[in-house]
């Protein structure tokens, strides 16, 4: 319920609106790279939204990825394969 109502920046409330707005897709279609970016935004949407600051968005995404490795949700090998370049294309 939480991710369906929180603010993701740029006027987007909830994961569905944010996915459609930033990525042009449904949440179920997100890649791991996209999901880790989206997970980092709610902490400070005005700072971490990809439209606000791409560099900080990528740094926050790296923190999310690092935490996922630390807690065993993904391996370091999987983390190393996550490509952040899609963030540069978000307008």
PDB file of N, CA and C in Angstrom:
ATOM      1  N   UNK A   1       0.825  -1.182   0.000  1.00  0.00           N
ATOM      2  CA  UNK A   1       0.000   0.000   0.000  1.00  0.00           C
ATOM      3  C   UNK A   1       0.876   1.254   0.000  1.00  0.00           C
ATOM      4  N   UNK A   2       1.981   1.209   0.727  1.00  0.00           N
ATOM      5  CA  UNK A   2       2.853   2.381   0.855  1.00  0.00           C
ATOM      6  C   UNK A   2       3.345   2.881  -0.498  1.00  0.00           C
ATOM      7  N   UNK A   3       3.919   2.003  -1.319  1.00  0.00           N
ATOM      8  CA  UNK A   3       4.462   2.447  -2.613  1.00  0.00           C
ATOM      9  C   UNK A   3       3.375   2.870  -3.590  1.00  0.00           C
ATOM     10  N   UNK A   4       2.137   2.558  -3.285  1.00  0.00           N
ATOM     11  CA  UNK A   4       1.041   2.979  -4.149  1.00  0.00           C
ATOM     12  C   UNK A   4       0.532   4.378  -3.810  1.00  0.00           C
ATOM     13  N   UNK A   5       1.087   4.992  -2.763  1.00  0.00           N
ATOM     14  CA  UNK A   5       0.588   6.304  -2.371  1.00  0.00           C
ATOM     15  C   UNK A   5       1.681   7.351  -2.130  1.00  0.00           C
ATOM     16  N   UNK A   6       2.935   6.950  -2.018  1.00  0.00           N
ATOM     17  CA  UNK A   6       3.995   7.910  -1.714  1.00  0.00           C
ATOM     18  C   UNK A   6       4.364   8.764  -2.919  1.00  0.00           C
ATOM     19  N   UNK A   7       5.028   9.867  -2.630  1.00  0.00           N
ATOM     20  CA  UNK A   7       5.416  10.820  -3.662  1.00  0.00           C
ATOM     21  C   UNK A   7       6.759  10.437  -4.276  1.00  0.00           C
ATOM     22  N   UNK A   8       6.816  10.453  -5.614  1.00  0.00           N
ATOM     23  CA  UNK A   8       8.031  10.108  -6.359  1.00  0.00           C
ATOM     24  C   UNK A   8       8.603  11.305  -7.126  1.00  0.00           C
ATOM     25  N   UNK A   9       8.111  12.502  -6.853  1.00  0.00           N
ATOM     26  CA  UNK A   9       8.593  13.676  -7.558  1.00  0.00           C
ATOM     27  C   UNK A   9       7.800  13.939  -8.825  1.00  0.00           C
ATOM     28  N   UNK A  10       7.973  15.134  -9.377  1.00  0.00           N
ATOM     29  CA  UNK A  10       7.344  15.541 -10.642  1.00  0.00           C
ATOM     30  C   UNK A  10       5.833  15.358 -10.670  1.00  0.00           C
ATOM     31  N   UNK A  11       5.190  15.423  -9.511  1.00  0.00           N
ATOM     32  CA  UNK A  11       3.738  15.281  -9.445  1.00  0.00           C
ATOM     33  C   UNK A  11       3.239  13.850  -9.462  1.00  0.00           C
ATOM     34  N   UNK A  12       4.144  12.874  -9.395  1.00  0.00           N
ATOM     35  CA  UNK A  12       3.760  11.454  -9.449  1.00  0.00           C
ATOM     36  C   UNK A  12       3.573  10.890  -8.043  1.00  0.00           C
ATOM     37  N   UNK A  13       2.378  10.389  -7.795  1.00  0.00           N
ATOM     38  CA  UNK A  13       2.081   9.712  -6.536  1.00  0.00           C
ATOM     39  C   UNK A  13       1.845   8.243  -6.830  1.00  0.00           C
ATOM     40  N   UNK A  14       2.537   7.386  -6.141  1.00  0.00           N
ATOM     41  CA  UNK A  14       2.405   5.948  -6.329  1.00  0.00           C
ATOM     42  C   UNK A  14       3.329   5.427  -7.413  1.00  0.00           C
ATOM     43  N   UNK A  15       3.663   4.167  -7.291  1.00  0.00           N
ATOM     44  CA  UNK A  15       4.622   3.536  -8.197  1.00  0.00           C
ATOM     45  C   UNK A  15       4.111   3.480  -9.635  1.00  0.00           C
ATOM     46  N   UNK A  16       2.817   3.273  -9.832  1.00  0.00           N
ATOM     47  CA  UNK A  16       2.269   3.192 -11.191  1.00  0.00           C
ATOM     48  C   UNK A  16       2.448   4.512 -11.928  1.00  0.00           C
ATOM     49  N   UNK A  17       2.045   5.616 -11.302  1.00  0.00           N
ATOM     50  CA  UNK A  17       2.203   6.931 -11.949  1.00  0.00           C
ATOM     51  C   UNK A  17       3.673   7.235 -12.220  1.00  0.00           C
ATOM     52  N   UNK A  18       4.531   6.928 -11.265  1.00  0.00           N
ATOM     53  CA  UNK A  18       5.955   7.213 -11.419  1.00  0.00           C
ATOM     54  C   UNK A  18       6.569   6.380 -12.544  1.00  0.00           C
ATOM     55  N   UNK A  19       6.208   5.118 -12.629  1.00  0.00           N
ATOM     56  CA  UNK A  19       6.715   4.262 -13.709  1.00  0.00           C
ATOM     57  C   UNK A  19       6.251   4.763 -15.067  1.00  0.00           C
ATOM     58  N   UNK A  20       4.987   5.096 -15.151  1.00  0.00           N
ATOM     59  CA  UNK A  20       4.465   5.597 -16.416  1.00  0.00           C
ATOM     60  C   UNK A  20       5.114   6.928 -16.782  1.00  0.00           C
ATOM     61  N   UNK A  21       5.278   7.797 -15.783  1.00  0.00           N
ATOM     62  CA  UNK A  21       5.847   9.111 -16.040  1.00  0.00           C
ATOM     63  C   UNK A  21       7.327   9.096 -16.381  1.00  0.00           C
ATOM     64  N   UNK A  22       8.122   8.393 -15.607  1.00  0.00           N
ATOM     65  CA  UNK A  22       9.572   8.372 -15.816  1.00  0.00           C
ATOM     66  C   UNK A  22      10.010   7.360 -16.877  1.00  0.00           C
ATOM     67  N   UNK A  23       9.348   6.212 -16.902  1.00  0.00           N
ATOM     68  CA  UNK A  23       9.820   5.108 -17.742  1.00  0.00           C
ATOM     69  C   UNK A  23       8.898   4.754 -18.897  1.00  0.00           C
ATOM     70  N   UNK A  24       7.665   5.227 -18.850  1.00  0.00           N
ATOM     71  CA  UNK A  24       6.716   4.906 -19.911  1.00  0.00           C
ATOM     72  C   UNK A  24       6.292   3.452 -19.911  1.00  0.00           C
ATOM     73  N   UNK A  25       6.202   2.853 -18.720  1.00  0.00           N
ATOM     74  CA  UNK A  25       5.821   1.435 -18.624  1.00  0.00           C
ATOM     75  C   UNK A  25       5.119   1.152 -17.313  1.00  0.00           C
ATOM     76  N   UNK A  26       4.561  -0.037 -17.225  1.00  0.00           N
ATOM     77  CA  UNK A  26       3.909  -0.517 -16.010  1.00  0.00           C
ATOM     78  C   UNK A  26       4.976  -0.980 -15.012  1.00  0.00           C
ATOM     79  N   UNK A  27       4.689  -0.938 -13.722  1.00  0.00           N
ATOM     80  CA  UNK A  27       5.650  -1.409 -12.730  1.00  0.00           C
ATOM     81  C   UNK A  27       6.113  -2.849 -12.960  1.00  0.00           C
ATOM     82  N   UNK A  28       5.228  -3.701 -13.415  1.00  0.00           N
ATOM     83  CA  UNK A  28       5.589  -5.107 -13.645  1.00  0.00           C
ATOM     84  C   UNK A  28       6.591  -5.286 -14.780  1.00  0.00           C
ATOM     85  N   UNK A  29       6.773  -4.253 -15.595  1.00  0.00           N
ATOM     86  CA  UNK A  29       7.695  -4.327 -16.725  1.00  0.00           C
ATOM     87  C   UNK A  29       9.088  -3.773 -16.405  1.00  0.00           C
ATOM     88  N   UNK A  30       9.281  -3.257 -15.200  1.00  0.00           N
ATOM     89  CA  UNK A  30      10.570  -2.665 -14.844  1.00  0.00           C
ATOM     90  C   UNK A  30      11.689  -3.690 -14.809  1.00  0.00           C
ATOM     91  N   UNK A  31      12.864  -3.237 -15.217  1.00  0.00           N
ATOM     92  CA  UNK A  31      14.073  -4.043 -15.069  1.00  0.00           C
ATOM     93  C   UNK A  31      14.602  -3.840 -13.652  1.00  0.00           C
ATOM     94  N   UNK A  32      15.590  -4.630 -13.269  1.00  0.00           N
ATOM     95  CA  UNK A  32      16.216  -4.457 -11.962  1.00  0.00           C
ATOM     96  C   UNK A  32      16.830  -3.066 -11.859  1.00  0.00           C
ATOM     97  N   UNK A  33      17.458  -2.595 -12.913  1.00  0.00           N
ATOM     98  CA  UNK A  33      18.058  -1.262 -12.908  1.00  0.00           C
ATOM     99  C   UNK A  33      16.994  -0.189 -12.657  1.00  0.00           C
ATOM    100  N   UNK A  34      15.874  -0.301 -13.346  1.00  0.00           N
ATOM    101  CA  UNK A  34      14.807   0.680 -13.184  1.00  0.00           C
ATOM    102  C   UNK A  34      14.185   0.609 -11.793  1.00  0.00           C
ATOM    103  N   UNK A  35      14.008  -0.600 -11.288  1.00  0.00           N
ATOM    104  CA  UNK A  35      13.412  -0.780  -9.965  1.00  0.00           C
ATOM    105  C   UNK A  35      14.305  -0.205  -8.868  1.00  0.00           C
ATOM    106  N   UNK A  36      15.616  -0.374  -8.999  1.00  0.00           N
ATOM    107  CA  UNK A  36      16.515   0.171  -7.985  1.00  0.00           C
ATOM    108  C   UNK A  36      16.549   1.691  -8.036  1.00  0.00           C
ATOM    109  N   UNK A  37      16.401   2.269  -9.217  1.00  0.00           N
ATOM    110  CA  UNK A  37      16.306   3.722  -9.311  1.00  0.00           C
ATOM    111  C   UNK A  37      15.037   4.202  -8.617  1.00  0.00           C
ATOM    112  N   UNK A  38      13.918   3.572  -8.941  1.00  0.00           N
ATOM    113  CA  UNK A  38      12.633   3.971  -8.371  1.00  0.00           C
ATOM    114  C   UNK A  38      12.644   3.826  -6.841  1.00  0.00           C
ATOM    115  N   UNK A  39      13.300   2.816  -6.330  1.00  0.00           N
ATOM    116  CA  UNK A  39      13.352   2.590  -4.882  1.00  0.00           C
ATOM    117  C   UNK A  39      14.083   3.709  -4.155  1.00  0.00           C
ATOM    118  N   UNK A  40      14.992   4.370  -4.827  1.00  0.00           N
ATOM    119  CA  UNK A  40      15.751   5.431  -4.188  1.00  0.00           C
ATOM    120  C   UNK A  40      15.082   6.784  -4.173  1.00  0.00           C
ATOM    121  N   UNK A  41      14.120   7.004  -5.021  1.00  0.00           N
ATOM    122  CA  UNK A  41      13.513   8.323  -5.167  1.00  0.00           C
ATOM    123  C   UNK A  41      12.726   8.787  -3.938  1.00  0.00           C
ATOM    124  N   UNK A  42      11.871   7.970  -3.325  1.00  0.00           N
ATOM    125  CA  UNK A  42      11.004   8.473  -2.255  1.00  0.00           C
ATOM    126  C   UNK A  42      11.731   9.063  -1.044  1.00  0.00           C
ATOM    127  N   UNK A  43      12.974   8.704  -0.825  1.00  0.00           N
ATOM    128  CA  UNK A  43      13.724   9.245   0.307  1.00  0.00           C
ATOM    129  C   UNK A  43      13.790  10.767   0.253  1.00  0.00           C
ATOM    130  N   UNK A  44      13.929  11.330  -0.933  1.00  0.00           N
ATOM    131  CA  UNK A  44      13.961  12.789  -1.138  1.00  0.00           C
ATOM    132  C   UNK A  44      13.657  13.067  -2.606  1.00  0.00           C
ATOM    133  N   UNK A  45      12.388  13.017  -2.996  1.00  0.00           N
ATOM    134  CA  UNK A  45      12.018  13.150  -4.404  1.00  0.00           C
ATOM    135  C   UNK A  45      12.541  14.412  -5.091  1.00  0.00           C
ATOM    136  N   UNK A  46      12.600  15.514  -4.368  1.00  0.00           N
ATOM    137  CA  UNK A  46      13.069  16.753  -4.990  1.00  0.00           C
ATOM    138  C   UNK A  46      14.565  16.719  -5.273  1.00  0.00           C
ATOM    139  N   UNK A  47      15.265  15.778  -4.676  1.00  0.00           N
ATOM    140  CA  UNK A  47      16.710  15.636  -4.875  1.00  0.00           C
ATOM    141  C   UNK A  47      17.040  14.452  -5.780  1.00  0.00           C
ATOM    142  N   UNK A  48      16.373  13.307  -5.573  1.00  0.00           N
ATOM    143  CA  UNK A  48      16.747  12.061  -6.232  1.00  0.00           C
ATOM    144  C   UNK A  48      15.948  11.715  -7.491  1.00  0.00           C
ATOM    145  N   UNK A  49      14.910  12.465  -7.805  1.00  0.00           N
ATOM    146  CA  UNK A  49      14.170  12.195  -9.045  1.00  0.00           C
ATOM    147  C   UNK A  49      15.123  12.381 -10.228  1.00  0.00           C
ATOM    148  N   UNK A  50      15.024  11.531 -11.238  1.00  0.00           N
ATOM    149  CA  UNK A  50      15.948  11.636 -12.373  1.00  0.00           C
ATOM    150  C   UNK A  50      15.828  12.949 -13.138  1.00  0.00           C
ATOM    151  N   UNK A  51      14.701  13.610 -13.021  1.00  0.00           N
ATOM    152  CA  UNK A  51      14.526  14.907 -13.679  1.00  0.00           C
ATOM    153  C   UNK A  51      15.111  16.041 -12.852  1.00  0.00           C
ATOM    154  N   UNK A  52      15.337  15.809 -11.565  1.00  0.00           N
ATOM    155  CA  UNK A  52      15.881  16.836 -10.677  1.00  0.00           C
ATOM    156  C   UNK A  52      17.399  16.896 -10.754  1.00  0.00           C
ATOM    157  N   UNK A  53      18.047  15.725 -10.681  1.00  0.00           N
ATOM    158  CA  UNK A  53      19.505  15.682 -10.679  1.00  0.00           C
ATOM    159  C   UNK A  53      19.946  14.257 -11.027  1.00  0.00           C
ATOM    160  N   UNK A  54      20.358  14.061 -12.238  1.00  0.00           N
ATOM    161  CA  UNK A  54      20.714  12.712 -12.705  1.00  0.00           C
ATOM    162  C   UNK A  54      21.892  12.132 -11.913  1.00  0.00           C
ATOM    163  N   UNK A  55      22.864  12.966 -11.586  1.00  0.00           N
ATOM    164  CA  UNK A  55      24.030  12.487 -10.837  1.00  0.00           C
ATOM    165  C   UNK A  55      23.621  11.974  -9.461  1.00  0.00           C
ATOM    166  N   UNK A  56      22.824  12.759  -8.734  1.00  0.00           N
ATOM    167  CA  UNK A  56      22.377  12.324  -7.410  1.00  0.00           C
ATOM    168  C   UNK A  56      21.439  11.128  -7.493  1.00  0.00           C
ATOM    169  N   UNK A  57      20.639  11.071  -8.544  1.00  0.00           N
ATOM    170  CA  UNK A  57      19.757   9.917  -8.756  1.00  0.00           C
ATOM    171  C   UNK A  57      20.592   8.644  -8.890  1.00  0.00           C
ATOM    172  N   UNK A  58      21.663   8.729  -9.655  1.00  0.00           N
ATOM    173  CA  UNK A  58      22.541   7.561  -9.842  1.00  0.00           C
ATOM    174  C   UNK A  58      23.258   7.191  -8.553  1.00  0.00           C
ATOM    175  N   UNK A  59      23.696   8.187  -7.786  1.00  0.00           N
ATOM    176  CA  UNK A  59      24.363   7.899  -6.512  1.00  0.00           C
ATOM    177  C   UNK A  59      23.407   7.216  -5.549  1.00  0.00           C
ATOM    178  N   UNK A  60      22.169   7.687  -5.501  1.00  0.00           N
ATOM    179  CA  UNK A  60      21.171   7.073  -4.625  1.00  0.00           C
ATOM    180  C   UNK A  60      20.859   5.650  -5.084  1.00  0.00           C
ATOM    181  N   UNK A  61      20.787   5.453  -6.400  1.00  0.00           N
ATOM    182  CA  UNK A  61      20.546   4.117  -6.930  1.00  0.00           C
ATOM    183  C   UNK A  61      21.674   3.177  -6.494  1.00  0.00           C
ATOM    184  N   UNK A  62      22.910   3.654  -6.537  1.00  0.00           N
ATOM    185  CA  UNK A  62      24.049   2.830  -6.098  1.00  0.00           C
ATOM    186  C   UNK A  62      23.911   2.445  -4.630  1.00  0.00           C
ATOM    187  N   UNK A  63      23.396   3.354  -3.804  1.00  0.00           N
ATOM    188  CA  UNK A  63      23.174   3.051  -2.391  1.00  0.00           C
ATOM    189  C   UNK A  63      22.123   1.959  -2.241  1.00  0.00           C
ATOM    190  N   UNK A  64      21.052   2.048  -3.010  1.00  0.00           N
ATOM    191  CA  UNK A  64      20.009   1.018  -2.974  1.00  0.00           C
ATOM    192  C   UNK A  64      20.598  -0.328  -3.383  1.00  0.00           C
ATOM    193  N   UNK A  65      21.373  -0.338  -4.451  1.00  0.00           N
ATOM    194  CA  UNK A  65      21.990  -1.569  -4.945  1.00  0.00           C
ATOM    195  C   UNK A  65      22.935  -2.145  -3.898  1.00  0.00           C
ATOM    196  N   UNK A  66      23.739  -1.297  -3.294  1.00  0.00           N
ATOM    197  CA  UNK A  66      24.669  -1.738  -2.255  1.00  0.00           C
ATOM    198  C   UNK A  66      23.931  -2.381  -1.085  1.00  0.00           C
ATOM    199  N   UNK A  67      22.830  -1.770  -0.680  1.00  0.00           N
ATOM    200  CA  UNK A  67      22.029  -2.343   0.412  1.00  0.00           C
ATOM    201  C   UNK A  67      21.427  -3.684   0.018  1.00  0.00           C
ATOM    202  N   UNK A  68      21.016  -3.808  -1.221  1.00  0.00           N
ATOM    203  CA  UNK A  68      20.450  -5.076  -1.684  1.00  0.00           C
ATOM    204  C   UNK A  68      21.500  -6.179  -1.655  1.00  0.00           C
ATOM    205  N   UNK A  69      22.735  -5.852  -1.992  1.00  0.00           N
ATOM    206  CA  UNK A  69      23.826  -6.830  -1.916  1.00  0.00           C
ATOM    207  C   UNK A  69      24.095  -7.164  -0.456  1.00  0.00           C
ATOM    208  N   UNK A  70      24.206  -6.142   0.377  1.00  0.00           N
ATOM    209  CA  UNK A  70      24.499  -6.330   1.808  1.00  0.00           C
ATOM    210  C   UNK A  70      23.502  -7.264   2.482  1.00  0.00           C
ATOM    211  N   UNK A  71      22.240  -7.134   2.129  1.00  0.00           N
ATOM    212  CA  UNK A  71      21.209  -7.940   2.779  1.00  0.00           C
ATOM    213  C   UNK A  71      20.826  -9.198   2.003  1.00  0.00           C
ATOM    214  N   UNK A  72      21.582  -9.502   0.958  1.00  0.00           N
ATOM    215  CA  UNK A  72      21.420 -10.766   0.260  1.00  0.00           C
ATOM    216  C   UNK A  72      20.292 -10.848  -0.749  1.00  0.00           C
ATOM    217  N   UNK A  73      19.745  -9.716  -1.178  1.00  0.00           N
ATOM    218  CA  UNK A  73      18.675  -9.749  -2.173  1.00  0.00           C
ATOM    219  C   UNK A  73      19.202  -9.966  -3.584  1.00  0.00           C
ATOM    220  N   UNK A  74      20.418  -9.491  -3.838  1.00  0.00           N
ATOM    221  CA  UNK A  74      21.099  -9.744  -5.106  1.00  0.00           C
ATOM    222  C   UNK A  74      22.569 -10.006  -4.808  1.00  0.00           C
ATOM    223  N   UNK A  75      23.247 -10.626  -5.750  1.00  0.00           N
ATOM    224  CA  UNK A  75      24.675 -10.881  -5.578  1.00  0.00           C
ATOM    225  C   UNK A  75      25.482  -9.678  -6.061  1.00  0.00           C
ATOM    226  N   UNK A  76      26.740  -9.636  -5.678  1.00  0.00           N
ATOM    227  CA  UNK A  76      27.606  -8.561  -6.163  1.00  0.00           C
ATOM    228  C   UNK A  76      27.736  -8.643  -7.680  1.00  0.00           C
ATOM    229  N   UNK A  77      27.761  -9.854  -8.205  1.00  0.00           N
ATOM    230  CA  UNK A  77      27.832 -10.036  -9.659  1.00  0.00           C
ATOM    231  C   UNK A  77      26.612  -9.409 -10.351  1.00  0.00           C
ATOM    232  N   UNK A  78      25.435  -9.628  -9.795  1.00  0.00           N
ATOM    233  CA  UNK A  78      24.224  -9.014 -10.357  1.00  0.00           C
ATOM    234  C   UNK A  78      24.292  -7.491 -10.250  1.00  0.00           C
ATOM    235  N   UNK A  79      24.772  -7.012  -9.126  1.00  0.00           N
ATOM    236  CA  UNK A  79      24.889  -5.571  -8.917  1.00  0.00           C
ATOM    237  C   UNK A  79      25.833  -4.938  -9.925  1.00  0.00           C
ATOM    238  N   UNK A  80      26.931  -5.612 -10.201  1.00  0.00           N
ATOM    239  CA  UNK A  80      27.927  -5.082 -11.132  1.00  0.00           C
ATOM    240  C   UNK A  80      27.398  -4.973 -12.559  1.00  0.00           C
ATOM    241  N   UNK A  81      26.364  -5.718 -12.868  1.00  0.00           N
ATOM    242  CA  UNK A  81      25.792  -5.710 -14.226  1.00  0.00           C
ATOM    243  C   UNK A  81      24.715  -4.650 -14.418  1.00  0.00           C
ATOM    244  N   UNK A  82      24.314  -3.967 -13.358  1.00  0.00           N
ATOM    245  CA  UNK A  82      23.252  -2.974 -13.466  1.00  0.00           C
ATOM    246  C   UNK A  82      23.784  -1.741 -14.196  1.00  0.00           C
ATOM    247  N   UNK A  83      23.138  -1.417 -15.279  1.00  0.00           N
ATOM    248  CA  UNK A  83      23.522  -0.303 -16.147  1.00  0.00           C
ATOM    249  C   UNK A  83      22.672   0.922 -15.807  1.00  0.00           C
ATOM    250  N   UNK A  84      23.306   2.003 -15.465  1.00  0.00           N
ATOM    251  CA  UNK A  84      22.604   3.225 -15.100  1.00  0.00           C
ATOM    252  C   UNK A  84      22.359   4.161 -16.284  1.00  0.00           C
ATOM    253  N   UNK A  85      22.817   3.818 -17.445  1.00  0.00           N
ATOM    254  CA  UNK A  85      22.772   4.743 -18.569  1.00  0.00           C
ATOM    255  C   UNK A  85      21.349   5.159 -18.966  1.00  0.00           C
ATOM    256  N   UNK A  86      20.350   4.348 -18.676  1.00  0.00           N
ATOM    257  CA  UNK A  86      18.969   4.706 -19.030  1.00  0.00           C
ATOM    258  C   UNK A  86      18.529   5.989 -18.339  1.00  0.00           C
ATOM    259  N   UNK A  87      19.109   6.288 -17.188  1.00  0.00           N
ATOM    260  CA  UNK A  87      18.736   7.482 -16.436  1.00  0.00           C
ATOM    261  C   UNK A  87      19.014   8.747 -17.251  1.00  0.00           C
ATOM    262  N   UNK A  88      20.073   8.715 -18.029  1.00  0.00           N
ATOM    263  CA  UNK A  88      20.428   9.882 -18.840  1.00  0.00           C
ATOM    264  C   UNK A  88      19.369  10.200 -19.891  1.00  0.00           C
ATOM    265  N   UNK A  89      18.540   9.246 -20.236  1.00  0.00           N
ATOM    266  CA  UNK A  89      17.516   9.430 -21.270  1.00  0.00           C
ATOM    267  C   UNK A  89      16.154   9.857 -20.719  1.00  0.00           C
ATOM    268  N   UNK A  90      16.026   9.918 -19.402  1.00  0.00           N
ATOM    269  CA  UNK A  90      14.759  10.327 -18.792  1.00  0.00           C
ATOM    270  C   UNK A  90      14.682  11.850 -18.830  1.00  0.00           C
ATOM    271  N   UNK A  91      13.586  12.329 -19.371  1.00  0.00           N
ATOM    272  CA  UNK A  91      13.415  13.791 -19.514  1.00  0.00           C
ATOM    273  C   UNK A  91      12.464  14.338 -18.486  1.00  0.00           C
TER     274      UNK A  91
END
